[in-house]
Amino acid sequence: MTWILWVKALHIAFMVAWFAGIFYLPRLFVYHAMNAKPAVDEQLCIMERRLLYFVTPFAILTLIFGVALIFAYGSAWFAASGWMHTKLLLVFLLYIYHGYCFKLLKDFKTGKNRRSHRFYRVFNELPVLALFAIIILAVVKPY
């Protein structure tokens, strides 16, 4: 049974690493949207690309270990855990968010960004709200 604890620990560790990047990347988008200097624009593109490609394996490993936990606990546990279904919906939305960051990265790289720094400030807060909800669901298990 201790192997499940290892899987859970790795799931949490990779999730924390993923979120560190997913919190910082939109902040770079804010700075990028406010910038008007070509040299700074180029540097921000490099930073954004490196960060997104650095944290993407953490997102994948979070998913792998999360799915492993679901299988380890079994289908009966999964079916009886209503909170888990809500958590998984939020996680699914986070993966869409992550994928959308690739589109935003491309828009900046090709000079096609049309969004303001205000949009990116709001965009930056979405994963924070999702994380709070996910943690509450996983710890409190309200239903």
PDB file of C-alpha atoms in Angstrom:
ATOM      1  CA  MET A   1       0.000   0.000   0.000  1.00  0.00           C
ATOM      2  CA  THR A   2       2.956   2.377   0.436  1.00  0.00           C
ATOM      3  CA  TRP A   3       3.421   2.485  -3.345  1.00  0.00           C
ATOM      4  CA  ILE A   4       0.121   4.400  -3.546  1.00  0.00           C
ATOM      5  CA  LEU A   5       1.606   7.020  -1.233  1.00  0.00           C
ATOM      6  CA  TRP A   6       4.596   7.321  -3.556  1.00  0.00           C
ATOM      7  CA  VAL A   7       2.295   7.750  -6.542  1.00  0.00           C
ATOM      8  CA  LYS A   8       0.275  10.364  -4.642  1.00  0.00           C
ATOM      9  CA  ALA A   9       3.450  12.212  -3.573  1.00  0.00           C
ATOM     10  CA  LEU A  10       4.731  12.289  -7.158  1.00  0.00           C
ATOM     11  CA  HIS A  11       1.323  13.447  -8.413  1.00  0.00           C
ATOM     12  CA  ILE A  12       1.366  16.354  -5.956  1.00  0.00           C
ATOM     13  CA  ALA A  13       5.027  17.225  -6.620  1.00  0.00           C
ATOM     14  CA  PHE A  14       4.543  17.366 -10.389  1.00  0.00           C
ATOM     15  CA  MET A  15       1.319  19.335  -9.926  1.00  0.00           C
ATOM     16  CA  VAL A  16       3.161  21.935  -7.820  1.00  0.00           C
ATOM     17  CA  ALA A  17       5.899  22.237 -10.470  1.00  0.00           C
ATOM     18  CA  TRP A  18       3.285  22.573 -13.228  1.00  0.00           C
ATOM     19  CA  PHE A  19       1.402  25.261 -11.335  1.00  0.00           C
ATOM     20  CA  ALA A  20       4.557  27.234 -10.632  1.00  0.00           C
ATOM     21  CA  GLY A  21       4.962  27.643 -14.377  1.00  0.00           C
ATOM     22  CA  ILE A  22       1.296  28.108 -15.149  1.00  0.00           C
ATOM     23  CA  PHE A  23       1.162  30.917 -12.569  1.00  0.00           C
ATOM     24  CA  TYR A  24       4.218  32.687 -13.990  1.00  0.00           C
ATOM     25  CA  LEU A  25       3.600  32.338 -17.736  1.00  0.00           C
ATOM     26  CA  PRO A  26       0.527  34.611 -17.896  1.00  0.00           C
ATOM     27  CA  ARG A  27       2.449  37.184 -15.832  1.00  0.00           C
ATOM     28  CA  LEU A  28       5.025  37.191 -18.645  1.00  0.00           C
ATOM     29  CA  PHE A  29       2.118  37.675 -21.074  1.00  0.00           C
ATOM     30  CA  VAL A  30       1.063  40.749 -19.055  1.00  0.00           C
ATOM     31  CA  TYR A  31       4.535  42.251 -19.394  1.00  0.00           C
ATOM     32  CA  HIS A  32       4.657  41.285 -23.059  1.00  0.00           C
ATOM     33  CA  ALA A  33       1.309  42.951 -23.817  1.00  0.00           C
ATOM     34  CA  MET A  34       2.548  46.148 -22.135  1.00  0.00           C
ATOM     35  CA  ASN A  35       5.868  46.170 -23.991  1.00  0.00           C
ATOM     36  CA  ALA A  36       6.665  48.298 -27.038  1.00  0.00           C
ATOM     37  CA  LYS A  37      10.391  47.592 -27.481  1.00  0.00           C
ATOM     38  CA  PRO A  38      11.386  44.981 -30.117  1.00  0.00           C
ATOM     39  CA  ALA A  39      14.432  43.748 -28.176  1.00  0.00           C
ATOM     40  CA  VAL A  40      12.345  43.197 -25.047  1.00  0.00           C
ATOM     41  CA  ASP A  41       9.632  41.589 -27.159  1.00  0.00           C
ATOM     42  CA  GLU A  42      12.131  39.066 -28.495  1.00  0.00           C
ATOM     43  CA  GLN A  43      13.462  38.291 -25.009  1.00  0.00           C
ATOM     44  CA  LEU A  44       9.944  37.795 -23.636  1.00  0.00           C
ATOM     45  CA  CYS A  45       9.133  35.401 -26.490  1.00  0.00           C
ATOM     46  CA  ILE A  46      12.172  33.324 -25.590  1.00  0.00           C
ATOM     47  CA  MET A  47      11.287  33.295 -21.882  1.00  0.00           C
ATOM     48  CA  GLU A  48       7.646  32.374 -22.538  1.00  0.00           C
ATOM     49  CA  ARG A  49       8.553  29.552 -24.918  1.00  0.00           C
ATOM     50  CA  ARG A  50      11.165  28.094 -22.604  1.00  0.00           C
ATOM     51  CA  LEU A  51       8.838  28.250 -19.612  1.00  0.00           C
ATOM     52  CA  LEU A  52       5.878  26.684 -21.397  1.00  0.00           C
ATOM     53  CA  TYR A  53       7.968  23.870 -22.834  1.00  0.00           C
ATOM     54  CA  PHE A  54       9.656  23.357 -19.456  1.00  0.00           C
ATOM     55  CA  VAL A  55       6.394  22.933 -17.506  1.00  0.00           C
ATOM     56  CA  THR A  56       4.539  20.859 -20.102  1.00  0.00           C
ATOM     57  CA  PRO A  57       6.240  17.590 -19.022  1.00  0.00           C
ATOM     58  CA  PHE A  58       5.125  18.360 -15.449  1.00  0.00           C
ATOM     59  CA  ALA A  59       1.549  18.684 -16.703  1.00  0.00           C
ATOM     60  CA  ILE A  60       1.862  15.316 -18.440  1.00  0.00           C
ATOM     61  CA  LEU A  61       3.395  13.636 -15.382  1.00  0.00           C
ATOM     62  CA  THR A  62       0.666  15.132 -13.178  1.00  0.00           C
ATOM     63  CA  LEU A  63      -1.882  13.507 -15.456  1.00  0.00           C
ATOM     64  CA  ILE A  64      -0.092  10.147 -15.545  1.00  0.00           C
ATOM     65  CA  PHE A  65       0.215   9.889 -11.774  1.00  0.00           C
ATOM     66  CA  GLY A  66      -3.341  11.184 -11.274  1.00  0.00           C
ATOM     67  CA  VAL A  67      -4.741   8.505 -13.567  1.00  0.00           C
ATOM     68  CA  ALA A  68      -2.585   5.921 -11.774  1.00  0.00           C
ATOM     69  CA  LEU A  69      -4.165   6.984  -8.472  1.00  0.00           C
ATOM     70  CA  ILE A  70      -7.660   6.608  -9.875  1.00  0.00           C
ATOM     71  CA  PHE A  71      -6.840   3.097 -11.056  1.00  0.00           C
ATOM     72  CA  ALA A  72      -5.124   2.261  -7.762  1.00  0.00           C
ATOM     73  CA  TYR A  73      -8.136   3.282  -5.699  1.00  0.00           C
ATOM     74  CA  GLY A  74     -10.494   1.439  -8.028  1.00  0.00           C
ATOM     75  CA  SER A  75     -13.690   2.019  -9.936  1.00  0.00           C
ATOM     76  CA  ALA A  76     -15.974   1.659  -6.907  1.00  0.00           C
ATOM     77  CA  TRP A  77     -14.118   4.450  -5.107  1.00  0.00           C
ATOM     78  CA  PHE A  78     -14.188   6.595  -8.239  1.00  0.00           C
ATOM     79  CA  ALA A  79     -17.911   6.073  -8.819  1.00  0.00           C
ATOM     80  CA  ALA A  80     -18.727   7.003  -5.212  1.00  0.00           C
ATOM     81  CA  SER A  81     -16.560  10.149  -5.206  1.00  0.00           C
ATOM     82  CA  GLY A  82     -18.734  12.954  -6.541  1.00  0.00           C
ATOM     83  CA  TRP A  83     -16.143  15.518  -5.526  1.00  0.00           C
ATOM     84  CA  MET A  84     -13.620  13.759  -7.783  1.00  0.00           C
ATOM     85  CA  HIS A  85     -15.803  14.273 -10.839  1.00  0.00           C
ATOM     86  CA  THR A  86     -15.933  18.014 -10.147  1.00  0.00           C
ATOM     87  CA  LYS A  87     -12.176  18.056  -9.519  1.00  0.00           C
ATOM     88  CA  LEU A  88     -11.545  16.266 -12.813  1.00  0.00           C
ATOM     89  CA  LEU A  89     -13.724  18.773 -14.661  1.00  0.00           C
ATOM     90  CA  LEU A  90     -11.588  21.597 -13.234  1.00  0.00           C
ATOM     91  CA  VAL A  91      -8.415  19.706 -14.129  1.00  0.00           C
ATOM     92  CA  PHE A  92      -9.711  19.190 -17.670  1.00  0.00           C
ATOM     93  CA  LEU A  93     -10.319  22.947 -17.924  1.00  0.00           C
ATOM     94  CA  LEU A  94      -6.748  23.554 -16.702  1.00  0.00           C
ATOM     95  CA  TYR A  95      -5.391  21.383 -19.510  1.00  0.00           C
ATOM     96  CA  ILE A  96      -7.447  23.432 -21.982  1.00  0.00           C
ATOM     97  CA  TYR A  97      -5.982  26.568 -20.358  1.00  0.00           C
ATOM     98  CA  HIS A  98      -2.492  25.105 -20.736  1.00  0.00           C
ATOM     99  CA  GLY A  99      -3.127  24.315 -24.398  1.00  0.00           C
ATOM    100  CA  TYR A 100      -4.499  27.810 -24.983  1.00  0.00           C
ATOM    101  CA  CYS A 101      -1.206  29.192 -23.661  1.00  0.00           C
ATOM    102  CA  PHE A 102       0.473  27.615 -26.710  1.00  0.00           C
ATOM    103  CA  LYS A 103      -1.866  29.613 -28.952  1.00  0.00           C
ATOM    104  CA  LEU A 104      -1.145  32.819 -27.032  1.00  0.00           C
ATOM    105  CA  LEU A 105       2.578  32.110 -27.258  1.00  0.00           C
ATOM    106  CA  LYS A 106       2.275  31.741 -31.029  1.00  0.00           C
ATOM    107  CA  ASP A 107       0.284  34.988 -31.247  1.00  0.00           C
ATOM    108  CA  PHE A 108       3.039  36.885 -29.459  1.00  0.00           C
ATOM    109  CA  LYS A 109       5.761  35.233 -31.526  1.00  0.00           C
ATOM    110  CA  THR A 110       4.076  36.111 -34.817  1.00  0.00           C
ATOM    111  CA  GLY A 111       3.045  39.613 -33.711  1.00  0.00           C
ATOM    112  CA  LYS A 112      -0.656  38.747 -33.787  1.00  0.00           C
ATOM    113  CA  ASN A 113      -1.506  39.389 -30.138  1.00  0.00           C
ATOM    114  CA  ARG A 114      -4.617  41.570 -29.940  1.00  0.00           C
ATOM    115  CA  ARG A 115      -5.293  41.239 -26.232  1.00  0.00           C
ATOM    116  CA  SER A 116      -4.508  43.873 -23.640  1.00  0.00           C
ATOM    117  CA  HIS A 117      -2.458  43.501 -20.489  1.00  0.00           C
ATOM    118  CA  ARG A 118      -5.779  43.705 -18.587  1.00  0.00           C
ATOM    119  CA  PHE A 119      -6.979  40.525 -20.285  1.00  0.00           C
ATOM    120  CA  TYR A 120      -3.775  38.752 -19.261  1.00  0.00           C
ATOM    121  CA  ARG A 121      -4.110  40.000 -15.679  1.00  0.00           C
ATOM    122  CA  VAL A 122      -7.515  38.303 -15.446  1.00  0.00           C
ATOM    123  CA  PHE A 123      -6.240  35.291 -17.385  1.00  0.00           C
ATOM    124  CA  ASN A 124      -3.428  35.019 -14.827  1.00  0.00           C
ATOM    125  CA  GLU A 125      -5.888  34.555 -11.953  1.00  0.00           C
ATOM    126  CA  LEU A 126      -7.899  31.679 -13.440  1.00  0.00           C
ATOM    127  CA  PRO A 127      -5.504  28.851 -12.465  1.00  0.00           C
ATOM    128  CA  VAL A 128      -5.280  30.271  -8.926  1.00  0.00           C
ATOM    129  CA  LEU A 129      -9.049  29.997  -8.531  1.00  0.00           C
ATOM    130  CA  ALA A 130      -9.027  26.504 -10.033  1.00  0.00           C
ATOM    131  CA  LEU A 131      -6.245  25.401  -7.687  1.00  0.00           C
ATOM    132  CA  PHE A 132      -8.131  26.657  -4.620  1.00  0.00           C
ATOM    133  CA  ALA A 133     -11.243  24.781  -5.703  1.00  0.00           C
ATOM    134  CA  ILE A 134      -9.292  21.598  -6.489  1.00  0.00           C
ATOM    135  CA  ILE A 135      -7.520  21.628  -3.129  1.00  0.00           C
ATOM    136  CA  ILE A 136     -10.783  22.176  -1.263  1.00  0.00           C
ATOM    137  CA  LEU A 137     -12.436  19.359  -3.176  1.00  0.00           C
ATOM    138  CA  ALA A 138      -9.540  16.960  -2.601  1.00  0.00           C
ATOM    139  CA  VAL A 139      -9.124  17.729   1.100  1.00  0.00           C
ATOM    140  CA  VAL A 140     -12.684  18.427   2.285  1.00  0.00           C
ATOM    141  CA  LYS A 141     -14.413  15.989  -0.106  1.00  0.00           C
ATOM    142  CA  PRO A 142     -17.757  17.797   0.293  1.00  0.00           C
ATOM    143  CA  TYR A 143     -19.833  15.164  -1.534  1.00  0.00           C
TER     144      TYR A 143
END
